[in-house]
XYZ file of N, CA and C in Angstrom:
840
model
N 63.058 48.127 -96.095
C 64.599 48.573 -95.861
C 65.164 49.106 -94.760
N 65.755 47.594 -94.457
C 66.985 47.941 -92.442
C 68.279 49.620 -92.681
N 67.764 50.184 -92.099
C 69.350 51.268 -92.061
C 70.359 50.744 -90.800
N 71.134 51.534 -90.825
C 72.296 51.228 -90.064
C 72.803 52.362 -89.446
N 72.687 53.408 -88.522
C 74.001 54.161 -88.276
C 74.835 54.184 -87.904
N 76.360 54.235 -88.334
C 76.852 54.658 -87.800
C 77.414 54.719 -86.798
N 77.452 56.377 -86.733
C 77.124 57.535 -86.103
C 76.839 57.161 -84.670
N 75.494 56.499 -84.967
C 74.244 56.225 -83.426
C 75.460 54.959 -82.248
N 76.001 54.361 -83.735
C 76.328 52.684 -83.528
C 77.626 53.599 -81.886
N 78.813 54.278 -83.094
C 79.755 54.395 -81.980
C 79.388 54.919 -80.530
N 78.530 55.918 -81.402
C 77.898 56.612 -79.772
C 77.212 55.426 -78.433
N 76.779 54.507 -79.149
C 76.004 53.635 -78.123
C 77.024 52.607 -77.844
N 78.019 51.906 -78.192
C 79.151 51.453 -77.886
C 80.258 52.055 -76.924
N 80.546 52.471 -77.723
C 81.561 52.979 -77.508
C 81.903 54.573 -76.774
N 81.377 56.099 -77.156
C 81.536 56.719 -76.415
C 80.901 57.204 -74.941
N 79.436 56.765 -75.074
C 78.479 56.917 -74.472
C 79.619 56.008 -72.746
N 79.393 54.756 -72.630
C 80.409 53.937 -72.220
C 81.343 54.585 -71.434
N 82.049 55.958 -72.335
C 83.001 56.298 -72.053
C 83.355 57.496 -70.667
N 81.918 58.695 -71.631
C 81.702 59.308 -70.673
C 80.716 59.472 -69.851
N 80.519 58.138 -69.501
C 79.260 58.374 -68.674
C 79.992 56.607 -67.769
N 81.245 56.726 -67.613
C 81.927 55.733 -67.341
C 81.174 54.652 -65.899
N 80.107 54.360 -65.208
C 79.642 54.858 -64.081
C 78.746 52.761 -65.668
N 78.897 52.982 -66.812
C 77.790 52.031 -66.970
C 79.095 50.858 -67.859
N 80.117 51.537 -67.839
C 81.619 50.073 -68.449
C 81.408 49.591 -69.440
N 81.651 47.931 -69.696
C 81.987 47.440 -70.839
C 80.081 47.076 -71.607
N 80.521 46.685 -72.141
C 79.441 45.903 -73.472
C 79.834 45.064 -74.350
N 79.327 43.997 -74.593
C 79.368 42.820 -75.666
C 81.259 43.673 -76.481
N 79.868 44.628 -77.117
C 80.700 45.104 -78.522
C 82.063 45.860 -78.171
N 82.123 46.786 -76.817
C 83.925 47.580 -76.971
C 84.171 46.824 -76.236
N 84.162 45.159 -75.263
C 85.008 44.752 -75.373
C 85.436 43.264 -76.597
N 84.921 43.302 -77.496
C 85.614 42.634 -78.338
C 86.332 43.758 -78.940
N 85.768 44.388 -79.076
C 86.758 45.216 -79.859
C 88.283 45.301 -78.892
N 88.213 45.955 -78.026
C 89.045 46.300 -76.991
C 90.480 45.072 -77.237
N 89.913 43.731 -77.257
C 90.651 41.964 -76.765
C 91.308 42.969 -78.455
N 90.513 42.826 -79.299
C 91.438 42.560 -80.948
C 92.492 44.004 -80.948
N 91.877 45.114 -80.298
C 93.308 46.099 -80.585
C 94.006 45.791 -79.911
N 93.641 45.289 -78.366
C 94.891 44.366 -77.337
C 95.645 43.737 -78.325
N 95.488 42.907 -79.274
C 95.937 41.572 -79.658
C 96.490 42.424 -80.764
N 96.639 43.059 -81.358
C 96.611 43.573 -82.836
C 98.321 45.073 -82.508
N 97.823 45.167 -80.860
C 98.915 46.559 -80.512
C 100.313 45.126 -79.746
N 99.801 44.077 -79.174
C 101.397 43.637 -78.568
C 101.895 42.982 -79.859
N 101.462 42.827 -81.062
C 101.938 41.931 -82.430
C 102.629 43.441 -83.072
N 102.435 44.819 -83.004
C 103.079 46.059 -83.463
C 103.530 46.185 -82.266
N 104.191 45.825 -80.827
C 104.554 47.061 -80.151
C 105.981 45.578 -80.398
N 105.944 43.861 -80.631
C 106.580 43.282 -80.890
C 107.954 43.448 -82.082
N 107.354 43.867 -82.968
C 107.919 44.824 -84.373
C 108.562 45.841 -83.984
N 107.814 46.814 -83.237
C 109.355 47.922 -82.934
C 110.423 47.850 -81.310
N 109.543 46.793 -80.383
C 110.812 46.583 -80.069
C 112.256 44.915 -81.150
N 111.235 44.935 -81.596
C 112.611 44.442 -82.505
C 113.666 45.286 -83.535
N 112.532 46.090 -83.879
C 113.477 47.678 -84.491
C 114.696 48.231 -83.803
N 113.922 48.638 -82.776
C 114.941 48.852 -82.006
C 115.979 48.143 -80.958
N 115.638 46.683 -81.063
C 116.784 46.051 -80.510
C 117.020 45.918 -79.064
N 115.497 46.000 -78.848
C 115.307 45.433 -77.819
C 114.871 44.011 -77.185
N 115.163 43.125 -76.613
C 115.316 42.165 -75.610
C 114.093 42.123 -74.791
N 113.121 41.030 -74.875
C 111.426 41.182 -73.926
C 112.295 39.913 -73.176
N 112.662 40.447 -72.303
C 112.814 38.964 -71.512
C 112.324 39.820 -69.703
N 113.291 38.346 -68.577
C 112.402 38.884 -67.803
C 113.187 40.465 -67.131
N 114.165 40.761 -67.068
C 114.373 41.685 -66.791
C 114.210 43.237 -67.123
N 113.494 43.041 -68.170
C 112.380 44.182 -69.292
C 111.428 44.113 -68.543
N 110.769 43.271 -68.490
C 108.701 43.120 -67.464
C 109.534 43.892 -66.467
N 110.196 43.197 -65.442
C 110.374 43.649 -63.924
C 110.789 45.164 -63.999
N 111.119 45.811 -64.811
C 111.893 46.789 -64.864
C 110.727 48.318 -65.579
N 109.627 47.190 -65.826
C 108.359 47.961 -66.485
C 107.149 48.185 -65.409
N 107.591 46.605 -64.605
C 106.657 46.973 -63.516
C 105.616 47.573 -63.048
N 106.953 48.705 -62.386
C 105.995 50.756 -62.034
C 105.639 50.783 -62.830
N 105.462 50.760 -64.419
C 105.025 51.261 -65.248
C 103.627 51.088 -65.338
N 103.213 49.829 -64.840
C 101.682 48.887 -65.101
C 101.109 49.862 -63.214
N 102.026 50.212 -61.908
C 101.226 50.603 -61.261
C 100.883 52.064 -61.150
N 101.864 52.930 -62.227
C 101.584 53.947 -62.308
C 100.134 53.749 -62.997
N 99.936 52.938 -64.390
C 99.432 53.275 -65.583
C 97.787 53.391 -65.308
N 98.238 52.050 -63.968
C 96.422 51.762 -62.705
C 95.880 52.578 -62.193
N 97.058 53.315 -61.322
C 97.202 54.876 -60.674
C 96.590 56.060 -61.195
N 96.895 55.682 -62.110
C 96.338 57.397 -63.113
C 95.026 56.536 -63.860
N 94.460 55.647 -63.256
C 92.537 55.193 -64.148
C 91.746 55.880 -62.697
N 92.267 55.858 -61.318
C 91.899 56.273 -59.584
C 92.077 57.997 -60.399
N 92.978 58.336 -60.789
C 93.407 59.982 -60.173
C 91.205 61.143 -61.111
N 91.510 60.250 -62.046
C 89.958 60.917 -62.990
C 88.771 60.159 -62.062
N 89.284 58.903 -60.627
C 88.011 58.573 -59.671
C 87.598 59.316 -57.885
N 89.194 59.918 -58.653
C 88.372 61.231 -56.837
C 88.093 61.830 -57.672
N 88.376 62.806 -58.792
C 87.572 63.491 -59.327
C 89.559 65.022 -59.462
N 90.401 64.919 -59.652
C 91.375 65.803 -59.785
C 91.396 65.776 -60.665
N 91.074 65.716 -62.066
C 91.520 66.036 -63.375
C 89.173 66.399 -63.805
N 89.029 67.113 -64.344
C 87.400 67.777 -64.866
C 87.580 67.367 -66.089
N 86.880 66.596 -66.492
C 86.218 67.110 -67.718
C 86.209 68.287 -69.079
N 87.595 68.568 -70.292
C 87.410 66.918 -71.267
C 88.656 66.713 -70.791
N 89.884 66.906 -69.757
C 90.739 66.387 -69.617
C 90.265 65.118 -69.336
N 89.788 65.311 -68.350
C 88.852 63.480 -67.434
C 89.271 62.257 -68.361
N 88.282 62.562 -69.999
C 87.623 61.225 -70.051
C 90.181 60.683 -70.671
N 90.872 61.204 -70.994
C 92.265 61.082 -71.239
C 92.551 59.289 -69.731
N 92.135 59.699 -68.616
C 91.869 58.987 -67.407
C 91.325 58.031 -67.664
N 90.442 57.919 -68.428
C 89.015 56.638 -68.183
C 89.346 55.371 -69.527
N 89.555 54.097 -68.997
C 89.862 52.990 -69.815
C 88.368 53.078 -71.152
N 89.392 53.543 -72.571
C 90.722 52.749 -72.805
C 91.730 53.781 -72.980
N 91.622 54.973 -72.960
C 92.760 55.567 -73.555
C 93.619 55.956 -72.254
N 93.109 55.299 -70.528
C 94.358 55.753 -69.441
C 95.319 54.848 -70.327
N 94.761 53.562 -71.488
C 95.917 53.222 -71.494
C 96.869 53.568 -72.179
N 96.129 53.743 -73.210
C 96.786 55.301 -73.897
C 97.796 55.459 -73.763
N 97.563 56.835 -72.897
C 98.108 57.642 -72.117
C 99.298 56.513 -70.870
N 99.322 55.261 -70.199
C 100.337 54.824 -69.586
C 100.961 54.295 -71.151
N 100.980 53.778 -71.816
C 101.771 53.411 -72.743
C 102.052 54.346 -72.934
N 102.073 55.604 -73.507
C 102.894 56.703 -74.075
C 103.495 57.328 -73.402
N 103.653 57.323 -72.072
C 104.385 57.827 -71.312
C 106.106 56.489 -70.782
N 105.381 55.332 -70.759
C 106.184 54.267 -71.074
C 107.226 54.175 -71.956
N 106.359 54.576 -73.144
C 107.506 54.245 -74.458
C 108.159 55.301 -74.509
N 107.563 56.780 -73.328
C 108.813 57.864 -73.905
C 109.766 57.648 -73.027
N 109.673 57.034 -71.915
C 111.123 56.769 -70.825
C 111.890 56.086 -71.690
N 110.969 54.826 -72.034
C 112.284 53.773 -72.256
C 112.796 54.198 -73.173
N 112.593 54.826 -74.524
C 113.227 55.841 -75.416
C 114.039 56.804 -74.760
N 113.757 57.559 -73.784
C 115.067 58.516 -73.637
C 115.669 57.139 -72.786
N 115.269 56.893 -72.243
C 116.765 55.541 -71.662
C 116.934 54.826 -72.058
N 117.147 54.538 -72.996
C 117.452 53.822 -74.541
C 119.213 54.466 -75.231
N 118.296 56.004 -75.318
C 118.446 57.027 -75.800
C 119.840 57.009 -75.436
N 120.187 57.308 -73.856
C 121.547 57.192 -72.934
C 122.063 56.165 -72.871
N 121.729 54.791 -73.231
C 122.807 53.675 -72.466
C 123.108 53.856 -73.943
N 123.104 54.308 -75.316
C 123.771 53.552 -76.513
C 124.374 55.250 -76.904
N 123.900 56.134 -75.763
C 125.019 57.360 -75.830
C 125.914 56.787 -74.564
N 126.421 56.468 -74.300
C 127.042 55.669 -73.313
C 127.138 56.467 -71.858
N 125.959 57.132 -71.497
C 125.978 57.452 -70.504
C 125.419 57.082 -69.381
N 124.162 56.008 -69.999
C 125.009 54.853 -69.263
C 124.664 53.377 -68.476
N 125.507 52.214 -68.647
C 125.339 50.834 -69.212
C 124.292 50.213 -68.868
N 123.255 50.416 -68.864
C 122.555 49.666 -68.631
C 120.854 50.711 -68.862
N 120.008 50.680 -69.769
C 119.534 52.010 -69.577
C 117.931 50.733 -68.648
N 118.027 49.577 -68.461
C 117.110 49.326 -67.238
C 116.280 50.031 -66.257
N 118.435 50.276 -65.856
C 118.161 50.935 -63.937
C 117.325 52.582 -64.193
N 117.564 52.606 -65.075
C 116.959 54.173 -65.262
C 115.375 54.080 -65.245
N 115.187 53.697 -65.896
C 113.720 53.218 -66.801
C 113.663 52.825 -65.351
N 113.532 51.602 -64.792
C 112.841 51.354 -63.775
C 112.504 52.536 -62.360
N 113.498 52.799 -62.277
C 114.024 53.980 -61.035
C 112.810 55.465 -61.732
N 112.636 55.334 -63.217
C 112.072 56.676 -63.199
C 110.421 56.224 -63.076
N 110.310 54.326 -63.415
C 109.007 54.146 -63.405
C 108.162 54.313 -61.342
N 109.532 53.964 -61.309
C 109.110 54.140 -59.507
C 108.833 55.949 -58.791
N 109.630 56.881 -59.444
C 109.085 58.248 -59.623
C 107.913 58.144 -59.910
N 107.301 57.653 -60.588
C 106.217 57.712 -61.240
C 104.972 57.393 -60.287
N 104.973 56.069 -60.089
C 104.702 55.856 -58.856
C 104.492 56.848 -57.207
N 106.026 56.968 -57.136
C 105.817 58.084 -55.984
C 104.911 59.453 -56.822
N 104.720 60.223 -57.123
C 103.862 61.086 -57.558
C 102.543 60.548 -57.630
N 102.036 60.238 -58.423
C 100.614 59.835 -58.718
C 100.272 59.353 -57.138
N 100.730 58.498 -56.603
C 100.138 57.860 -54.884
C 100.481 59.165 -53.886
N 101.152 60.428 -53.989
C 101.741 61.506 -53.859
C 99.979 61.893 -53.731
N 99.601 62.236 -55.259
C 98.712 63.203 -55.271
C 97.204 62.591 -54.789
N 97.086 61.591 -54.684
C 95.993 60.429 -54.623
C 95.847 60.230 -53.399
N 97.306 60.357 -52.222
C 96.754 60.742 -51.062
C 96.359 62.147 -49.824
N 96.323 63.226 -51.354
C 95.766 64.398 -50.907
C 94.137 64.145 -50.815
N 94.014 62.983 -50.927
C 92.213 63.116 -50.406
C 92.229 62.550 -49.861
N 91.089 62.365 -49.187
C 90.288 61.412 -47.485
C 90.427 59.788 -48.041
N 91.228 59.861 -46.819
C 91.609 57.140 -47.415
C 90.157 56.713 -46.428
N 88.706 56.628 -47.301
C 87.931 55.958 -46.954
C 88.297 55.140 -46.202
N 88.161 53.797 -46.835
C 88.210 52.368 -46.592
C 90.524 52.238 -46.573
N 90.559 52.385 -44.833
C 91.768 51.845 -44.982
C 92.097 50.437 -45.239
N 90.853 50.190 -44.279
C 91.940 48.217 -43.952
C 91.497 47.357 -45.979
N 91.126 47.993 -46.140
C 90.781 47.069 -47.865
C 91.999 46.626 -48.741
N 93.148 47.367 -48.608
C 93.888 47.283 -49.336
C 94.854 46.356 -48.708
N 94.821 46.225 -47.670
C 95.322 45.085 -45.863
C 94.563 43.943 -46.574
N 93.456 43.748 -46.304
C 93.047 42.195 -46.774
C 93.027 42.488 -47.917
N 93.198 43.178 -49.288
C 92.859 42.289 -50.326
C 94.510 41.199 -50.697
N 95.470 42.546 -50.211
C 96.534 41.947 -50.341
C 97.084 40.197 -49.549
N 96.123 40.518 -48.085
C 96.365 39.227 -47.037
C 95.393 37.602 -47.897
N 94.317 37.946 -48.969
C 93.663 37.624 -49.562
C 94.409 36.543 -50.257
N 94.730 37.858 -51.734
C 95.865 37.496 -52.826
C 97.181 36.763 -52.403
N 97.418 36.836 -51.322
C 99.220 36.363 -50.255
C 98.640 34.858 -50.125
N 97.640 34.818 -49.637
C 97.264 33.718 -48.936
C 96.545 32.135 -49.957
N 95.761 32.909 -51.393
C 95.665 31.747 -52.307
C 96.586 32.054 -53.660
N 97.787 32.836 -53.702
C 98.969 32.515 -54.533
C 100.264 31.655 -53.309
N 100.459 31.955 -52.364
C 100.575 30.979 -51.774
C 100.101 29.351 -51.691
N 99.585 29.083 -51.382
C 98.059 27.877 -51.823
C 98.497 27.555 -52.991
N 98.344 28.155 -54.264
C 99.067 27.582 -55.286
C 100.112 27.277 -55.582
N 101.008 27.906 -55.015
C 102.404 27.349 -55.503
C 102.624 26.843 -54.076
N 102.342 25.902 -53.563
C 102.170 24.902 -52.376
C 101.928 23.820 -52.866
N 100.499 23.386 -53.706
C 100.012 22.641 -54.217
C 100.820 22.490 -55.802
N 101.125 23.609 -56.274
C 102.314 22.960 -58.013
C 103.328 22.773 -57.539
N 103.824 22.761 -55.867
C 105.056 21.879 -55.711
C 104.912 20.742 -55.980
N 103.994 20.284 -55.231
C 103.871 19.015 -53.947
C 103.365 17.934 -55.601
N 102.200 18.681 -56.932
C 102.102 17.788 -57.753
C 102.727 17.939 -58.940
N 104.339 18.666 -58.369
C 105.350 18.277 -59.658
C 104.890 19.619 -60.578
N 104.020 20.164 -60.361
C 103.830 21.394 -61.860
C 105.067 22.205 -61.453
N 106.074 22.494 -62.328
C 107.232 22.912 -62.413
C 106.893 24.470 -63.344
N 105.684 24.296 -64.310
C 105.364 25.677 -64.621
C 104.222 27.010 -63.790
N 103.863 25.844 -63.135
C 103.474 26.654 -61.691
C 103.853 27.206 -61.004
N 105.363 26.627 -61.185
C 106.435 27.695 -59.527
C 107.231 28.496 -60.596
N 106.921 28.684 -61.526
C 108.223 29.284 -61.793
C 107.488 30.852 -61.411
N 108.939 31.325 -61.218
C 109.113 33.781 -60.446
C 107.372 34.233 -61.402
N 107.957 34.243 -62.640
C 107.249 35.245 -63.230
C 106.059 34.466 -63.585
N 105.722 33.267 -63.921
C 103.859 32.223 -63.752
C 103.626 33.035 -62.460
N 104.272 32.580 -61.468
C 103.580 32.855 -60.368
C 103.341 33.670 -59.922
N 104.311 35.023 -60.890
C 103.605 36.536 -60.229
C 102.686 36.847 -61.466
N 101.785 36.362 -62.421
C 101.248 36.329 -63.001
C 99.716 35.850 -62.636
N 99.865 34.795 -61.725
C 98.946 33.984 -61.014
C 98.037 35.382 -59.330
N 100.000 35.140 -59.529
C 99.395 36.442 -57.569
C 99.252 37.866 -58.200
N 99.059 38.804 -59.597
C 98.570 39.351 -59.954
C 97.238 39.407 -60.282
N 96.898 37.751 -60.615
C 95.079 37.817 -60.938
C 94.346 37.329 -59.773
N 95.363 36.760 -58.399
C 94.622 36.495 -57.562
C 94.831 37.950 -56.671
N 94.986 39.026 -56.779
C 94.890 40.896 -56.487
C 93.965 40.540 -57.049
N 93.560 40.965 -58.333
C 92.498 41.958 -59.239
C 91.134 40.579 -58.402
N 90.899 39.224 -58.208
C 89.972 38.763 -58.264
C 90.161 38.768 -56.530
N 91.231 39.500 -55.925
C 90.654 39.660 -54.509
C 89.950 40.820 -54.133
N 89.725 41.853 -55.376
C 89.642 43.517 -55.230
C 88.313 43.231 -55.602
N 87.777 42.400 -56.074
C 86.321 42.149 -56.846
C 85.775 41.908 -55.554
N 86.208 40.438 -54.995
C 85.543 40.333 -53.648
C 84.940 41.139 -52.938
N 86.389 42.114 -52.213
C 86.482 42.620 -51.013
C 85.713 43.620 -51.713
N 85.324 44.263 -52.617
C 84.196 45.076 -52.876
C 82.835 45.359 -52.652
N 82.629 43.773 -54.069
C 81.086 43.247 -54.087
C 80.545 42.650 -53.132
N 81.150 41.761 -52.060
C 80.617 41.032 -51.139
C 81.178 41.026 -49.761
N 82.471 42.487 -50.106
C 82.183 42.423 -48.317
C 81.959 43.731 -47.946
N 82.186 44.825 -49.022
C 82.546 46.075 -48.667
C 80.584 46.474 -49.021
N 80.294 46.073 -50.107
C 78.957 46.278 -51.218
C 78.649 47.711 -51.391
N 77.903 47.717 -52.448
C 78.028 48.698 -52.723
C 78.266 49.166 -54.262
N 80.026 48.379 -54.518
C 80.252 47.784 -55.570
C 79.713 46.612 -56.508
N 80.009 47.121 -57.817
C 79.682 45.967 -58.790
C 80.567 45.882 -60.601
N 80.945 44.637 -60.803
C 81.819 44.198 -61.791
C 81.114 45.043 -63.542
N 82.554 45.908 -63.257
C 82.087 46.683 -65.244
C 82.156 45.143 -66.350
N 82.871 44.328 -66.328
C 83.584 43.453 -67.241
C 81.692 42.455 -67.513
N 81.996 42.018 -69.375
C 80.686 41.811 -69.533
C 80.757 39.927 -68.998
N 82.182 39.392 -69.331
C 82.245 37.559 -68.596
C 82.131 37.579 -67.527
N 82.881 38.495 -66.602
C 83.023 38.393 -65.230
C 81.548 38.790 -64.232
N 80.533 39.610 -64.998
C 79.462 39.706 -64.575
C 78.164 38.443 -64.744
N 78.362 38.287 -65.946
C 77.593 36.878 -66.012
C 78.030 35.220 -65.051
N 79.272 35.878 -64.727
C 79.421 34.302 -63.786
C 79.363 34.929 -61.985
N 79.497 36.275 -61.594
C 78.721 36.905 -61.027
C 77.658 36.498 -60.826
N 76.147 37.010 -61.573
C 75.278 36.931 -61.502
C 74.911 35.827 -61.231
N 75.624 34.290 -62.259
C 74.842 32.953 -61.885
C 74.899 32.350 -61.004
N 76.550 32.697 -60.227
C 76.730 31.969 -58.850
C 76.079 33.054 -57.600
N 76.414 34.050 -58.188
C 75.373 35.378 -56.914
C 76.477 35.477 -56.029
N 77.756 35.156 -56.565
C 79.228 35.470 -55.339
C 80.251 36.307 -56.626
N 80.901 37.039 -55.990
C 82.170 37.243 -56.760
C 82.927 36.824 -56.233
N 83.117 36.012 -55.925
C 84.081 34.623 -54.978
C 84.465 34.263 -56.135
N 83.430 33.472 -56.769
C 83.468 33.009 -58.276
C 85.320 33.156 -59.202
N 85.111 34.881 -59.131
C 86.236 35.304 -59.919
C 87.548 34.051 -59.587
N 87.783 33.879 -58.372
C 88.697 32.954 -58.100
C 89.060 31.509 -58.922
N 88.345 31.101 -59.115
C 87.316 29.983 -59.097
C 88.423 30.338 -61.301
N 87.643 31.341 -61.690
C 87.746 31.655 -63.299
C 88.957 31.806 -63.694
N 89.395 33.049 -62.160
C 90.544 33.051 -62.822
C 91.530 32.249 -63.089
N 91.326 30.764 -62.067
C 92.477 29.649 -62.182
C 92.439 29.076 -63.830
N 90.536 29.050 -63.781
C 90.288 28.183 -64.558
C 90.969 28.192 -66.408
N 91.105 29.743 -66.478
C 91.249 30.157 -67.619
C 92.866 30.119 -67.430
N 93.837 31.163 -66.863
C 95.039 31.557 -66.275
C 96.241 30.682 -66.428
N 95.794 29.703 -65.332
C 96.420 28.140 -65.786
C 96.977 27.422 -67.220
N 95.842 26.913 -67.897
C 95.584 26.840 -68.818
C 96.596 27.263 -69.965
N 96.460 28.906 -70.050
C 96.850 29.802 -70.934
C 98.185 30.009 -70.577
N 98.765 29.599 -69.292
C 100.588 29.862 -69.480
C 101.308 28.447 -69.138
N 100.191 27.493 -69.485
C 100.607 25.626 -69.872
C 100.588 26.302 -71.258
N 99.923 26.737 -71.928
C 99.657 26.512 -73.625
C 101.211 27.158 -73.817
N 101.951 28.336 -72.700
C 102.725 29.525 -73.444
C 103.616 28.746 -73.149
N 104.307 27.863 -71.996
C 105.218 26.856 -71.851
C 105.428 26.376 -72.893
N 104.333 25.305 -72.818
C 104.542 24.560 -73.873
C 104.942 24.705 -75.336
N 104.189 26.111 -75.798
C 104.499 26.522 -77.366
C 105.177 27.607 -77.980
N 105.087 28.776 -77.138
C 106.460 29.733 -77.285
C 107.393 29.763 -76.471
N 108.451 29.103 -76.163
C 108.887 29.226 -75.726
C 110.855 29.550 -76.735
N 110.074 29.292 -77.752
C 111.184 29.177 -78.629
C 111.233 30.211 -79.529
N 110.638 31.695 -79.114
C 109.707 32.552 -79.540
C 110.565 33.833 -78.363
N 111.004 34.268 -78.123
C 111.553 34.657 -76.735
C 110.215 35.736 -76.377
N 110.726 36.838 -77.424
C 109.850 38.280 -77.935
C 108.950 37.756 -77.774
N 108.067 36.906 -78.075
C 106.754 36.710 -77.758
C 106.063 35.800 -76.178
N 107.305 34.543 -76.364
C 107.112 34.234 -74.810
C 106.913 35.424 -73.787
N 108.042 36.180 -73.806
C 107.379 37.011 -72.483
C 106.616 38.295 -72.706
N 106.587 38.888 -74.194
C 105.667 39.678 -74.068
C 103.758 38.772 -73.688
N 103.615 37.958 -74.437
C 102.327 37.539 -73.960
C 102.038 37.550 -72.021
N 103.169 37.038 -71.629
C 103.456 36.990 -70.345
C 103.474 38.396 -69.984
N 103.941 39.410 -70.306
C 103.758 40.620 -69.739
C 102.486 41.173 -69.810
N 101.470 40.790 -71.151
C 100.169 41.823 -70.647
C 99.817 40.576 -69.674
N 99.611 38.968 -69.601
C 99.023 38.767 -68.848
C 98.828 38.759 -67.589
N 100.469 39.838 -67.181
C 100.689 40.886 -65.791
C 99.656 41.550 -65.526
N 99.808 42.369 -66.938
C 99.519 43.316 -66.733
C 97.755 43.516 -66.853
N 97.197 42.471 -67.360
C 95.550 42.275 -67.824
C 95.152 41.729 -66.020
N 95.955 41.570 -64.800
C 95.455 41.126 -63.505
C 96.047 42.579 -62.543
N 97.462 42.562 -62.835
C 97.803 43.587 -62.092
C 97.146 44.410 -62.069
N 97.124 45.501 -62.919
C 96.219 46.930 -63.254
C 94.642 47.227 -62.833
N 93.726 45.801 -63.512
C 92.706 46.132 -62.683
C 92.016 45.718 -61.281
N 93.483 45.282 -60.835
C 93.484 44.854 -59.425
C 94.244 46.302 -58.992
N 94.835 46.684 -58.848
C 95.550 47.924 -58.445
C 94.635 49.143 -58.336
N 94.120 49.446 -59.693
C 92.932 49.999 -59.758
C 91.405 50.062 -58.937
N 91.386 48.401 -58.837
C 90.001 47.916 -57.699
C 90.563 48.889 -56.540
N 91.303 48.308 -56.177
C 92.041 49.055 -54.536
C 92.444 50.011 -54.301
N 92.773 50.640 -54.958
C 92.910 52.296 -54.973
C 91.789 52.980 -55.118
N 90.382 52.112 -55.649
C 89.513 52.884 -55.424
C 88.921 53.095 -54.476
N 89.061 51.216 -53.722
C 87.693 51.632 -52.503
C 88.785 52.468 -51.748
N 90.618 52.850 -51.855
C 90.479 53.340 -50.853
C 90.014 54.385 -50.268
N 90.084 55.247 -51.548
C 89.917 56.698 -52.256
C 88.126 57.329 -52.290
N 87.788 56.327 -52.458
C 86.352 56.360 -52.917
C 84.927 56.090 -52.863
N 84.255 56.783 -52.299
C 82.963 55.616 -51.376
C 82.371 55.386 -52.817
N 81.589 54.119 -52.603
C 80.881 53.348 -53.788
C 79.642 53.690 -54.252
């Protein structure tokens, strides 16, 4: 008779990869985190409706600094500014929970200030608090030795080149959904992520991809340059589907776009800062 040890299962697929972060992801925790992300999106949209907060372009732009803060917090653990067990809060997926709690707390405070008549628009103090958070976290990181100063420069140049090329081609082919400011920002975020992966694995060396699907394609083609094609093959159709089927529901429309932006910018920023401050 087959036996199933739930404790061993949880330790093997969830706890062990967190405590020993170098092991990264596996198919089980990847699927689990994807399901949690989907459920969390619907829950957040419900809460935003209850708070009567519109998720629109202004909200997304105002929240961008918190994406940078969240990704930068991940590197706080990488450079060992905090030690276990506190450091576990800065490892994926817990760092996303930490970033969410910080973002939600600031948002609620700023909404309270607006409704109390202290400020006219919550988005301004919300945005600038996020900017202050970036300064604080980056200030902490820059107390460490800068190891690869050229890596972020190259990554930005690569991402800008690919993004500009996509924009020019989309304009020429009259693919209006790819010239929309927020949509091109999403693709830019994912080109940034692809550039950070390519730079780390192929150009710098000594680094490796942690996520299950990219690992499969990188191993298949023998180069992480395939990340550019993989990103475009996935996210161009996704953006098209969002434009075609979700415009009638603005909360969902901008909510999904915000998640796509986070999925690109978050890992890209973390990878870039990791290379800048941490040896392979």
